[in-house]
C-alpha positions as a Python dict, from the first residue, in 0.01 Angstrom:
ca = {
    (1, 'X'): (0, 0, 0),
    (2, 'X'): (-89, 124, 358),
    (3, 'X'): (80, 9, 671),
    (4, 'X'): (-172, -235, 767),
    (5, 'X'): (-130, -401, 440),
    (6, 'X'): (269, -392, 504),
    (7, 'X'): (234, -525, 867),
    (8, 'X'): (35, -787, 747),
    (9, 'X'): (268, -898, 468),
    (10, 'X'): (497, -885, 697),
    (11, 'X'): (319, -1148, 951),
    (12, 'X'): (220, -1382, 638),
    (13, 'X'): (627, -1378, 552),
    (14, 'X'): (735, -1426, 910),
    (15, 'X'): (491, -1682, 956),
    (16, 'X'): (584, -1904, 665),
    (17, 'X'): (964, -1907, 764),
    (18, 'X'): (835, -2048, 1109),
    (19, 'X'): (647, -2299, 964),
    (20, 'X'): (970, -2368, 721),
    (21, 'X'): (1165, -2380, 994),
    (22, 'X'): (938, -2673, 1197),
    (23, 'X'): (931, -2881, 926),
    (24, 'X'): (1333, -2853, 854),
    (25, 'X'): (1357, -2893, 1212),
    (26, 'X'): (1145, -3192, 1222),
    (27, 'X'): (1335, -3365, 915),
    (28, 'X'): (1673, -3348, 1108),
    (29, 'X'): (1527, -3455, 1389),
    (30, 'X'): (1447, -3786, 1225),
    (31, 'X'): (1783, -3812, 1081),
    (32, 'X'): (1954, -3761, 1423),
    (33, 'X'): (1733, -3999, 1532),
    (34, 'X'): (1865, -4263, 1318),
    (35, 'X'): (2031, -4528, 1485),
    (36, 'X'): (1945, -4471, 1853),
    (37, 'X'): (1769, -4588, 2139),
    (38, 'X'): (1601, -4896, 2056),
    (39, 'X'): (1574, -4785, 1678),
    (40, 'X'): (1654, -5121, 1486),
    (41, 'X'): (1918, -5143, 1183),
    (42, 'X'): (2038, -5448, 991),
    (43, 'X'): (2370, -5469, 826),
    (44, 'X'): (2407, -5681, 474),
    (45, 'X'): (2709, -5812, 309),
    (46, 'X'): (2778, -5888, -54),
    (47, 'X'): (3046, -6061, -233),
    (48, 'X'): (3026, -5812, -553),
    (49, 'X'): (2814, -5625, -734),
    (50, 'X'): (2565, -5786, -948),
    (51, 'X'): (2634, -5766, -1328),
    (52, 'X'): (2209, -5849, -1397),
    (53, 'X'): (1922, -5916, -1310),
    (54, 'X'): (1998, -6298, -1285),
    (55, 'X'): (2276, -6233, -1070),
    (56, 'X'): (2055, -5983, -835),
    (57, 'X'): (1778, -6264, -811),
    (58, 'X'): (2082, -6546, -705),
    (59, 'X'): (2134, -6311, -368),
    (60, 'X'): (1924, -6485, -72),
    (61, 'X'): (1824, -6092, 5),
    (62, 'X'): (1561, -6118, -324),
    (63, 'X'): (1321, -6192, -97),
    (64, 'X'): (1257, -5906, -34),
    (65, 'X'): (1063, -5978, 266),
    (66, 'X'): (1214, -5688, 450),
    (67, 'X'): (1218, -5305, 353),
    (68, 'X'): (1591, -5329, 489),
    (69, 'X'): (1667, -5592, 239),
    (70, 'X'): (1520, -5385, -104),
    (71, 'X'): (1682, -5129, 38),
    (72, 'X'): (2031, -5284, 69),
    (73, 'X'): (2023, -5416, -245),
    (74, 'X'): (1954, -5087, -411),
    (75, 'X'): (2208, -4927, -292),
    (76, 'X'): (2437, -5196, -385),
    (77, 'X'): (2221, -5190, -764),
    (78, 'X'): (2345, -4797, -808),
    (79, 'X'): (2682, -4959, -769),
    (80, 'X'): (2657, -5069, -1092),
    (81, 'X'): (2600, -4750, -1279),
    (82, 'X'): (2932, -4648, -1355),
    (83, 'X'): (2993, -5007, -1555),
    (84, 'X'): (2681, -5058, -1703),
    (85, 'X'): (2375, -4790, -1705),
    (86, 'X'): (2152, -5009, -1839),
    (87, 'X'): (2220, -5311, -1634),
    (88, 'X'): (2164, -5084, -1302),
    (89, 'X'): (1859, -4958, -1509),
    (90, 'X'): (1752, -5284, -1573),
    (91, 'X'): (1805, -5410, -1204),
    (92, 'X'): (1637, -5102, -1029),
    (93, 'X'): (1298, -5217, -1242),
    (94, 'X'): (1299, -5508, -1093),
    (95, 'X'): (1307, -5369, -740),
    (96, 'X'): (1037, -5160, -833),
    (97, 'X'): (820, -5447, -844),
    (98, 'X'): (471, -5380, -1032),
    (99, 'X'): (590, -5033, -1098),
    (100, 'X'): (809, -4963, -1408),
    (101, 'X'): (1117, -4730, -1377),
    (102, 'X'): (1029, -4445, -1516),
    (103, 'X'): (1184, -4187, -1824),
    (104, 'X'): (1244, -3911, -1501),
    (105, 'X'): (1361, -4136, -1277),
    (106, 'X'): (1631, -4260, -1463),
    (107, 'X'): (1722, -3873, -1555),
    (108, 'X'): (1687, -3837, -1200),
    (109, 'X'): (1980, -4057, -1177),
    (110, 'X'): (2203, -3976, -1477),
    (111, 'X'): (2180, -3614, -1345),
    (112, 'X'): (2283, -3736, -985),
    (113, 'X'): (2555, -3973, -1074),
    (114, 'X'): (2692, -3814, -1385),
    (115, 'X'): (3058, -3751, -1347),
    (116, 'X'): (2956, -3832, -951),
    (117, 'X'): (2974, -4229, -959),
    (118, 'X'): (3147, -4256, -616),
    (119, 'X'): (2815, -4189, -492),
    (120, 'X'): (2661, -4521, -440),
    (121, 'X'): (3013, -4658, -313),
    (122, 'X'): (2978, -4391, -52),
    (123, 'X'): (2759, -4588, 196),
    (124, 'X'): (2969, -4887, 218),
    (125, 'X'): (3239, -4978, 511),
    (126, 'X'): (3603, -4874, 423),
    (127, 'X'): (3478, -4591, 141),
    (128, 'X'): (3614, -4228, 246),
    (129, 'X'): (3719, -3931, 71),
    (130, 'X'): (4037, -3995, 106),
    (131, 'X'): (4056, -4341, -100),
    (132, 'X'): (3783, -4233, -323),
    (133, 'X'): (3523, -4366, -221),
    (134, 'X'): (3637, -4759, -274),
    (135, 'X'): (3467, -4925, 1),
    (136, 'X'): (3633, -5253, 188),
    (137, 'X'): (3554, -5606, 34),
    (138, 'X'): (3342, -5796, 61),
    (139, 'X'): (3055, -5513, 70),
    (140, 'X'): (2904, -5380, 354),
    (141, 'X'): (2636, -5184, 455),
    (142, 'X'): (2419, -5117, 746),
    (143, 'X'): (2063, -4997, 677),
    (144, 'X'): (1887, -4805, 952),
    (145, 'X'): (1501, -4685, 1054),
    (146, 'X'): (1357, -4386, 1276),
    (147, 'X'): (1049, -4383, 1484),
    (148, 'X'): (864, -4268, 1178),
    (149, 'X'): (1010, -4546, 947),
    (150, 'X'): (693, -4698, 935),
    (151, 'X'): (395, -4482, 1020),
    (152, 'X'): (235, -4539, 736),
    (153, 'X'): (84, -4874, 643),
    (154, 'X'): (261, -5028, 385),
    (155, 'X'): (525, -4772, 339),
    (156, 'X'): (830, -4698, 500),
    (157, 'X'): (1148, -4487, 484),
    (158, 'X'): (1464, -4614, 543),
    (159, 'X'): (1814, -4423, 570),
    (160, 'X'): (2192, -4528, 476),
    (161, 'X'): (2468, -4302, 593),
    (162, 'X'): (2723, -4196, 353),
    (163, 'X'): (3095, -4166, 463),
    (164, 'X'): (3099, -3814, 242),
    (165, 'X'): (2774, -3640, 468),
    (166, 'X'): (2683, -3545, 784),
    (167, 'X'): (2325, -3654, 752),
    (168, 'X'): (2173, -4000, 667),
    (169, 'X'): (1997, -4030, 307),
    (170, 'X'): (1680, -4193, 243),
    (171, 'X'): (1540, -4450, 76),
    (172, 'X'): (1130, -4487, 25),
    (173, 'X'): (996, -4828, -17),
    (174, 'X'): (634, -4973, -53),
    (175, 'X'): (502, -5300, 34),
    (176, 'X'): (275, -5480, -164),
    (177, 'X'): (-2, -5661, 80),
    (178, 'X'): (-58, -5989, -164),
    (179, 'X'): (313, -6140, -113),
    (180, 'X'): (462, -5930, 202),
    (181, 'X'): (756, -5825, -32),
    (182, 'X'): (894, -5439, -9),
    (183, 'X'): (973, -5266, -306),
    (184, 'X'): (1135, -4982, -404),
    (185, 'X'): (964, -4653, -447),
    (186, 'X'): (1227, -4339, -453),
    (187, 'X'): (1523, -4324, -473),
    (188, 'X'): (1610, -4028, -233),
    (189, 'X'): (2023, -4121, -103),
    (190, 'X'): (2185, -3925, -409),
    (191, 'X'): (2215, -3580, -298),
    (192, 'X'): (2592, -3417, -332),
    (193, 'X'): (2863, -3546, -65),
    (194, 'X'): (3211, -3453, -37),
    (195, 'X'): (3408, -3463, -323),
    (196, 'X'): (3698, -3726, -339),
    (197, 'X'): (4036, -3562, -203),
    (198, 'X'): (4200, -3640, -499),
    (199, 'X'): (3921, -3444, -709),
    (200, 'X'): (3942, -3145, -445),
    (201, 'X'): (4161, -2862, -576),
    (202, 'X'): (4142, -2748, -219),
    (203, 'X'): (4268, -3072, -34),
}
């Protein structure tokens, strides 16, 4: 290889980290974003965690006539993992709306939350590290948007802030047109936090 070849090697390599680092840049500036100036976030509180789908469609926030709202109520959904996979499975289709939970998204999840339940509990008021993650009761949780939560028609991305990260977590929702209800479309908020103190050998 001559050195014209390595020089422009080189440039294509140093290039491509510039362009990584824009679009990591861009990506926390969203998150930082989250929550200020005139940015708009609505707060939701539940009595407990639904135990089925009957139960999820008896909560006045089954409208889902707001992104916020599906998005609430799917965090509060993932809640129910650690009692019954099946039943969180169960409710998570039905926030999907016309589109069926899928075989990888529900490895997605096992891989996410297995042994790592806390998770979900995480973005609730009261949950910390240091009490494991068991938020206050009744449950609340505050669900906010960016400039860029809605740029695209009919989609949006929401964030929830977990107690155990620096950084908000996302949520991606889509709307369908024919009924102006918001449903859920990936599942993005289940990324590693801080491990409860009690689990942390180096607390």
């Amino acid at each position: 290889m001559g050195i014209f070849d390595s020089l422009k090697n080189m440039a294509k390599s140093y290039a491509k980290k510039e362009a990584s680092k824009i679009v990591q840049g861009a990506v926390s500036d969203a998150t930082k974003a989250v929550g200020k100036g005139s940015n708009r976030s609505e707060s939701f509180t539940f009595e407990k965690i639904p135990a089925s789908v009957a139960e999820l469609q008896a909560l006045p926030e089954i409208s889902l006539d707001s992104a916020f709202k599906t998005t609430a109520l799917t965090v509060l959904v993932l809640c129910r993992y650690r009692e019954n996979v099946e039943s969180a499975y169960e409710m998570l289709d039905f926030l999907k709306g016309p589109a069926d939970l899928s075989t990888y998204e529900k490895q997605f999840i096992r891989e996410r939350l297995e042994g790592k339940t806390y998770k979900p509990f995480s973005y609730f008021e009261g949950a910390a590290p240091e009490n494991g993650y068991e938020p206050s009761r009744p449950y609340k949780i505050t669900v906010y948007e960016t400039p860029y939560s809605f740029d695209e028609e009919n989609w949006a991305t929401l964030y929830v802030k977990s107690s155990g990260a620096d950084n908000m977590r996302q949520i991606k929702l889509r709307k369908k047109p024919s009924t102006g209800q918001w449903f859920l479309n990936d599942i993005q908020c289940l990324s590693d936090i801080r491990i409860p103190v009690a689990e942390d050998p180096w607390a």
